[in-house]
Amino acid sequence: MASLIETKVLSFGANGDGLVLIEDKPAYVPETVPGDTLKLRYDGSRHVEVIDLLSPSPDRVAPVCSLFGTCGGCAMQTTARPALLDWKIGLVRHALNRAGFETLPRFESMQVPAESRRRIDLAFQRQPGKIILGLHRRHGNVVDMTECHVIDPTLLALLDPLREVLGGLGAVTGGGDLQINLYSSGPDLLIATDSALVPTDRVKLAAFGREHKIPRISWRSRRRPNEGYEIVAQQGPVFHAFGAVKLTPPPGGFLQATNQSETAIADAVLAALPALNRRDPIVELFAGFGTLTVPLAQKGRVLAYEGHFEAIAALKSGAIGQRIETTHRDLTRQPLIAKEFAKARVIVLDPPHAGALSQMDHIARSDVEDIIYVSCNPQALQKDAALLAKAGYEVLSVSVIDQFLWSTEVEAVISFTKSKKRLSRRQT
């Protein structure tokens, strides 16, 4: 028998849903904000239904997008942006506390503006007479992205022409995936379909690239992703600039979500470096194609390691004349061991979402005094940082970057040190 309950949202859960307690048990309510007072229908299970919002939280705002609640891209548009940033700062603080760090410095933070995201992964689906192109709803089908307040307007303007060209491709027999990166040279497309491209598909994609000034369009098989990609149309050079250095990323290459966050992350890493001369070795792990490598090379000699061959090859070919040495190495299967860090002045790492895994144990065993860790996952940060806490490191600085607006994702740059001299200047 269902019953009606009045209760207040206490906090956010990990997925951005509001946490309430019913009979002392947690339940999660989407699109609610801590401080909301709700009337709920409760049927004895963990599922609850909102009957009424009795009293809104001071941090509640109206969603900016008409697709909110349907599109799976944004989970937290009902939360005021300052409150959202505060919550993400709390996630990073909690992760470091749980890792064993009780004394923490004052946190720096920044939040990107709306309509600034330059990297997006979309899905598309052929339906009678049209193509649906957008993001998946929670546990559901693709929702057509007719509106978006997150992505750069340049990318949003491409979606209608993309629907048209995808609808004319023989390879699009059902669904597929589309990744777009907005590099310095312009949009870069990687299309994945179940069926192979037919000759007329290549002609259509080349014409599309010319018309919309897209330097490169690539394709891969969605059924056989390990076979790599094929460049099917290229109208001009593809590059991304880090200052005066231009690198050519591979199709589907990793790019920080926004230009503003790329700058903020690099600035935070550089600010966290110890005093260096230009010959001091900086060991950079999970280097990608150079987002941090190029800025770091202005401060010291960078030894960059990356497991993705095409990314490290792009960095190597574009960094000629810089103080950068590149090594292709899968750090998950073949981590650098402690003695390989013997000459390092500082270690900088930007691991994938799962964290540094076995590599972190070897870092913690090394004699390197200063570690700078770029995190995209508080849970992985907690696990990796716990090894550093046990090894005697302390947290010197923390910068939190909210580059995935209205989502639960958060980026952070944390510097760890054993230097008593540096810790004496820490601001708490």
mmCIF file of C-alpha atoms in Angstrom, residues 12-234:
data_model
loop_
_atom_site.group_PDB
_atom_site.id
_atom_site.type_symbol
_atom_site.label_atom_id
_atom_site.label_comp_id
_atom_site.label_asym_id
_atom_site.label_seq_id
_atom_site.Cartn_x
_atom_site.Cartn_y
_atom_site.Cartn_z
ATOM 1 C CA PHE A 12 23.221 15.019 -3.589
ATOM 2 C CA GLY A 13 23.966 11.414 -4.394
ATOM 3 C CA ALA A 14 26.859 10.395 -6.625
ATOM 4 C CA ASN A 15 24.676 10.611 -9.768
ATOM 5 C CA GLY A 16 23.385 14.090 -8.925
ATOM 6 C CA ASP A 17 20.014 12.892 -7.630
ATOM 7 C CA GLY A 18 18.696 14.301 -4.367
ATOM 8 C CA LEU A 19 19.106 12.096 -1.288
ATOM 9 C CA VAL A 20 16.152 11.656 1.066
ATOM 10 C CA LEU A 21 15.705 9.325 4.014
ATOM 11 C CA ILE A 22 12.549 7.226 4.196
ATOM 12 C CA GLU A 23 12.240 5.009 7.262
ATOM 13 C CA ASP A 24 15.945 5.709 7.852
ATOM 14 C CA LYS A 25 16.835 4.272 4.460
ATOM 15 C CA PRO A 26 18.288 6.313 1.587
ATOM 16 C CA ALA A 27 16.323 6.971 -1.587
ATOM 17 C CA TYR A 28 17.312 9.139 -4.541
ATOM 18 C CA VAL A 29 15.055 11.571 -6.381
ATOM 19 C CA PRO A 30 16.155 12.948 -9.778
ATOM 20 C CA GLU A 31 16.013 16.681 -10.545
ATOM 21 C CA THR A 32 15.828 17.697 -6.885
ATOM 22 C CA VAL A 33 18.127 19.975 -4.905
ATOM 23 C CA PRO A 34 19.313 19.841 -1.282
ATOM 24 C CA GLY A 35 16.889 21.966 0.731
ATOM 25 C CA ASP A 36 13.816 21.068 -1.368
ATOM 26 C CA THR A 37 10.817 19.938 0.682
ATOM 27 C CA LEU A 38 8.901 17.260 -1.210
ATOM 28 C CA LYS A 39 5.677 15.319 -0.998
ATOM 29 C CA LEU A 40 6.468 11.774 -2.141
ATOM 30 C CA ARG A 41 4.482 8.642 -2.847
ATOM 31 C CA TYR A 42 6.311 5.670 -1.319
ATOM 32 C CA ASP A 43 5.349 2.061 -2.070
ATOM 33 C CA GLY A 44 7.784 0.298 0.252
ATOM 34 C CA SER A 45 10.494 -0.102 -2.367
ATOM 35 C CA ARG A 46 13.402 2.241 -3.065
ATOM 36 C CA HIS A 47 11.380 3.848 -5.849
ATOM 37 C CA VAL A 48 9.623 7.079 -4.925
ATOM 38 C CA GLU A 49 7.385 9.400 -6.938
ATOM 39 C CA VAL A 50 7.331 13.155 -6.475
ATOM 40 C CA ILE A 51 3.764 14.362 -5.947
ATOM 41 C CA ASP A 52 4.565 17.992 -5.170
ATOM 42 C CA LEU A 53 7.402 20.395 -4.483
ATOM 43 C CA LEU A 54 6.171 21.931 -1.232
ATOM 44 C CA SER A 55 9.055 24.321 -0.672
ATOM 45 C CA PRO A 56 11.943 24.915 -3.109
ATOM 46 C CA SER A 57 15.547 25.097 -2.006
ATOM 47 C CA PRO A 58 17.241 28.529 -2.152
ATOM 48 C CA ASP A 59 19.638 26.855 -4.602
ATOM 49 C CA ARG A 60 16.890 25.705 -6.975
ATOM 50 C CA VAL A 61 16.672 27.373 -10.407
ATOM 51 C CA ALA A 62 14.639 26.782 -13.541
ATOM 52 C CA PRO A 63 16.380 24.569 -16.133
ATOM 53 C CA VAL A 64 17.774 26.522 -19.079
ATOM 54 C CA CYS A 65 17.065 23.770 -21.626
ATOM 55 C CA SER A 66 13.690 22.445 -22.750
ATOM 56 C CA LEU A 67 15.241 18.983 -23.168
ATOM 57 C CA PHE A 68 16.323 18.769 -19.525
ATOM 58 C CA GLY A 69 14.896 15.643 -17.940
ATOM 59 C CA THR A 70 14.714 13.914 -21.315
ATOM 60 C CA CYS A 71 18.213 14.280 -22.767
ATOM 61 C CA GLY A 72 20.834 12.413 -20.770
ATOM 62 C CA GLY A 73 23.478 15.104 -21.100
ATOM 63 C CA CYS A 74 22.707 17.235 -18.054
ATOM 64 C CA ALA A 75 21.654 15.901 -14.660
ATOM 65 C CA MET A 76 21.740 19.065 -12.559
ATOM 66 C CA GLN A 77 20.228 22.045 -14.357
ATOM 67 C CA THR A 78 17.823 22.636 -11.463
ATOM 68 C CA THR A 79 20.792 23.569 -9.254
ATOM 69 C CA ALA A 80 22.227 27.096 -9.186
ATOM 70 C CA ARG A 81 25.711 27.107 -10.640
ATOM 71 C CA PRO A 82 27.504 28.406 -7.495
ATOM 72 C CA ALA A 83 25.904 25.627 -5.452
ATOM 73 C CA LEU A 84 26.885 23.095 -8.102
ATOM 74 C CA LEU A 85 30.516 24.223 -7.954
ATOM 75 C CA ASP A 86 30.467 24.070 -4.151
ATOM 76 C CA TRP A 87 29.197 20.488 -4.326
ATOM 77 C CA LYS A 88 31.958 19.485 -6.732
ATOM 78 C CA ILE A 89 34.561 21.101 -4.488
ATOM 79 C CA GLY A 90 33.094 18.996 -1.688
ATOM 80 C CA LEU A 91 33.507 15.807 -3.738
ATOM 81 C CA VAL A 92 37.228 16.478 -4.150
ATOM 82 C CA ARG A 93 37.632 17.470 -0.499
ATOM 83 C CA HIS A 94 35.826 14.318 0.637
ATOM 84 C CA ALA A 95 38.009 12.122 -1.613
ATOM 85 C CA LEU A 96 41.201 13.600 -0.143
ATOM 86 C CA ASN A 97 39.907 13.311 3.417
ATOM 87 C CA ARG A 98 38.967 9.672 2.828
ATOM 88 C CA ALA A 99 42.424 9.074 1.352
ATOM 89 C CA GLY A 100 43.957 10.115 4.673
ATOM 90 C CA PHE A 101 44.654 13.839 4.273
ATOM 91 C CA GLU A 102 43.176 15.747 7.210
ATOM 92 C CA THR A 103 45.031 19.032 6.653
ATOM 93 C CA LEU A 104 44.199 20.575 3.312
ATOM 94 C CA PRO A 105 45.100 23.915 1.736
ATOM 95 C CA ARG A 106 42.633 26.528 0.589
ATOM 96 C CA PHE A 107 40.996 25.309 -2.623
ATOM 97 C CA GLU A 108 41.127 27.291 -5.852
ATOM 98 C CA SER A 109 38.235 26.777 -8.265
ATOM 99 C CA MET A 110 36.745 27.815 -11.591
ATOM 100 C CA GLN A 111 33.639 27.012 -13.603
ATOM 101 C CA VAL A 112 33.371 27.184 -17.365
ATOM 102 C CA PRO A 113 30.671 29.289 -19.060
ATOM 103 C CA ALA A 114 27.693 27.847 -20.900
ATOM 104 C CA GLU A 115 28.009 27.043 -24.608
ATOM 105 C CA SER A 116 31.739 26.408 -24.341
ATOM 106 C CA ARG A 117 32.153 22.661 -24.726
ATOM 107 C CA ARG A 118 34.213 21.779 -27.804
ATOM 108 C CA ARG A 119 34.227 17.977 -27.531
ATOM 109 C CA ILE A 120 31.150 15.792 -27.649
ATOM 110 C CA ASP A 121 30.279 12.137 -28.235
ATOM 111 C CA LEU A 122 26.880 11.675 -29.863
ATOM 112 C CA ALA A 123 24.769 8.765 -31.000
ATOM 113 C CA PHE A 124 22.502 8.630 -34.028
ATOM 114 C CA GLN A 125 19.649 6.389 -35.066
ATOM 115 C CA ARG A 126 17.853 5.999 -38.381
ATOM 116 C CA GLN A 127 14.097 6.339 -38.066
ATOM 117 C CA PRO A 128 11.478 6.451 -40.839
ATOM 118 C CA GLY A 129 12.238 9.547 -42.888
ATOM 119 C CA LYS A 130 14.818 11.055 -40.541
ATOM 120 C CA ILE A 131 17.952 10.719 -38.428
ATOM 121 C CA ILE A 132 17.847 11.209 -34.651
ATOM 122 C CA LEU A 133 21.159 12.690 -33.454
ATOM 123 C CA GLY A 134 21.949 13.443 -29.827
ATOM 124 C CA LEU A 135 22.584 11.831 -26.450
ATOM 125 C CA HIS A 136 20.944 8.839 -24.814
ATOM 126 C CA ARG A 137 18.304 9.452 -22.179
ATOM 127 C CA ARG A 138 18.997 7.690 -18.903
ATOM 128 C CA HIS A 139 18.878 3.968 -19.661
ATOM 129 C CA GLY A 140 17.035 4.726 -22.882
ATOM 130 C CA ASN A 141 17.075 5.661 -26.552
ATOM 131 C CA VAL A 142 18.757 8.543 -28.341
ATOM 132 C CA VAL A 143 17.113 11.934 -27.777
ATOM 133 C CA ASP A 144 17.311 14.312 -30.728
ATOM 134 C CA MET A 145 19.531 17.279 -29.733
ATOM 135 C CA THR A 146 17.413 20.122 -31.052
ATOM 136 C CA GLU A 147 18.746 22.423 -28.337
ATOM 137 C CA CYS A 148 21.890 22.502 -26.193
ATOM 138 C CA HIS A 149 23.293 25.125 -23.812
ATOM 139 C CA VAL A 150 26.510 23.208 -23.166
ATOM 140 C CA ILE A 151 28.252 22.811 -26.516
ATOM 141 C CA ASP A 152 29.922 25.522 -28.566
ATOM 142 C CA PRO A 153 27.471 27.147 -31.022
ATOM 143 C CA THR A 154 29.771 26.115 -33.886
ATOM 144 C CA LEU A 155 29.078 22.466 -33.064
ATOM 145 C CA LEU A 156 25.370 22.999 -32.490
ATOM 146 C CA ALA A 157 25.058 24.611 -35.929
ATOM 147 C CA LEU A 158 26.552 21.469 -37.500
ATOM 148 C CA LEU A 159 23.916 19.092 -36.159
ATOM 149 C CA ASP A 160 21.168 19.728 -38.728
ATOM 150 C CA PRO A 161 23.547 19.387 -41.719
ATOM 151 C CA LEU A 162 24.936 16.241 -40.081
ATOM 152 C CA ARG A 163 21.463 14.741 -39.798
ATOM 153 C CA GLU A 164 21.007 15.338 -43.515
ATOM 154 C CA VAL A 165 24.311 13.821 -44.628
ATOM 155 C CA LEU A 166 24.036 10.844 -42.262
ATOM 156 C CA GLY A 167 20.555 10.162 -43.592
ATOM 157 C CA GLY A 168 22.010 9.833 -47.101
ATOM 158 C CA LEU A 169 24.772 7.364 -46.231
ATOM 159 C CA GLY A 170 24.359 3.750 -47.246
ATOM 160 C CA ALA A 171 26.461 2.709 -44.244
ATOM 161 C CA VAL A 172 23.828 4.048 -41.842
ATOM 162 C CA THR A 173 21.493 1.074 -41.735
ATOM 163 C CA GLY A 174 20.561 1.455 -38.098
ATOM 164 C CA GLY A 175 22.492 3.410 -35.515
ATOM 165 C CA GLY A 176 25.971 4.753 -35.050
ATOM 166 C CA ASP A 177 28.256 7.028 -33.076
ATOM 167 C CA LEU A 178 29.750 10.413 -33.851
ATOM 168 C CA GLN A 179 32.609 12.137 -32.052
ATOM 169 C CA ILE A 180 33.319 15.809 -32.748
ATOM 170 C CA ASN A 181 36.397 17.683 -31.560
ATOM 171 C CA LEU A 182 36.653 21.410 -32.210
ATOM 172 C CA TYR A 183 40.392 21.803 -32.754
ATOM 173 C CA SER A 184 42.177 25.038 -33.579
ATOM 174 C CA SER A 185 41.883 24.089 -37.264
ATOM 175 C CA GLY A 186 38.120 23.520 -37.049
ATOM 176 C CA PRO A 187 35.709 20.632 -36.358
ATOM 177 C CA ASP A 188 37.120 17.110 -36.630
ATOM 178 C CA LEU A 189 34.636 14.258 -37.140
ATOM 179 C CA LEU A 190 34.919 10.540 -36.388
ATOM 180 C CA ILE A 191 31.892 8.530 -37.520
ATOM 181 C CA ALA A 192 31.258 4.917 -36.457
ATOM 182 C CA THR A 193 28.704 2.708 -38.199
ATOM 183 C CA ASP A 194 27.842 -0.982 -38.199
ATOM 184 C CA SER A 195 28.132 -1.300 -41.972
ATOM 185 C CA ALA A 196 31.086 -0.252 -44.107
ATOM 186 C CA LEU A 197 31.027 2.913 -46.196
ATOM 187 C CA VAL A 198 30.062 2.467 -49.818
ATOM 188 C CA PRO A 199 31.807 4.521 -52.569
ATOM 189 C CA THR A 200 29.004 7.087 -52.799
ATOM 190 C CA ASP A 201 29.247 7.638 -49.032
ATOM 191 C CA ARG A 202 32.800 8.864 -49.438
ATOM 192 C CA VAL A 203 31.755 11.283 -52.169
ATOM 193 C CA LYS A 204 28.978 12.681 -49.967
ATOM 194 C CA LEU A 205 31.249 13.065 -46.942
ATOM 195 C CA ALA A 206 33.908 14.834 -49.007
ATOM 196 C CA ALA A 207 31.293 17.272 -50.338
ATOM 197 C CA PHE A 208 29.987 17.812 -46.805
ATOM 198 C CA GLY A 209 33.490 18.592 -45.570
ATOM 199 C CA ARG A 210 34.066 21.142 -48.329
ATOM 200 C CA GLU A 211 30.715 22.848 -47.803
ATOM 201 C CA HIS A 212 31.073 23.162 -44.022
ATOM 202 C CA LYS A 213 34.835 23.765 -43.907
ATOM 203 C CA ILE A 214 35.592 20.594 -41.952
ATOM 204 C CA PRO A 215 39.292 19.755 -42.375
ATOM 205 C CA ARG A 216 38.984 16.014 -41.725
ATOM 206 C CA ILE A 217 36.288 13.339 -41.548
ATOM 207 C CA SER A 218 37.206 9.818 -40.432
ATOM 208 C CA TRP A 219 35.320 6.558 -40.128
ATOM 209 C CA ARG A 220 35.619 3.368 -38.099
ATOM 210 C CA SER A 221 33.615 0.173 -37.728
ATOM 211 C CA ARG A 222 31.418 0.138 -34.641
ATOM 212 C CA ARG A 223 31.449 -3.661 -34.691
ATOM 213 C CA ARG A 224 35.242 -3.917 -34.969
ATOM 214 C CA PRO A 225 36.629 -0.875 -33.120
ATOM 215 C CA ASN A 226 40.048 -2.457 -32.675
ATOM 216 C CA GLU A 227 40.633 -2.241 -36.419
ATOM 217 C CA GLY A 228 41.217 1.500 -36.069
ATOM 218 C CA TYR A 229 39.960 4.289 -38.277
ATOM 219 C CA GLU A 230 40.120 5.400 -41.896
ATOM 220 C CA ILE A 231 40.388 9.018 -43.055
ATOM 221 C CA VAL A 232 37.715 9.317 -45.748
ATOM 222 C CA ALA A 233 37.825 13.053 -46.480
ATOM 223 C CA GLN A 234 40.442 15.703 -45.763
#
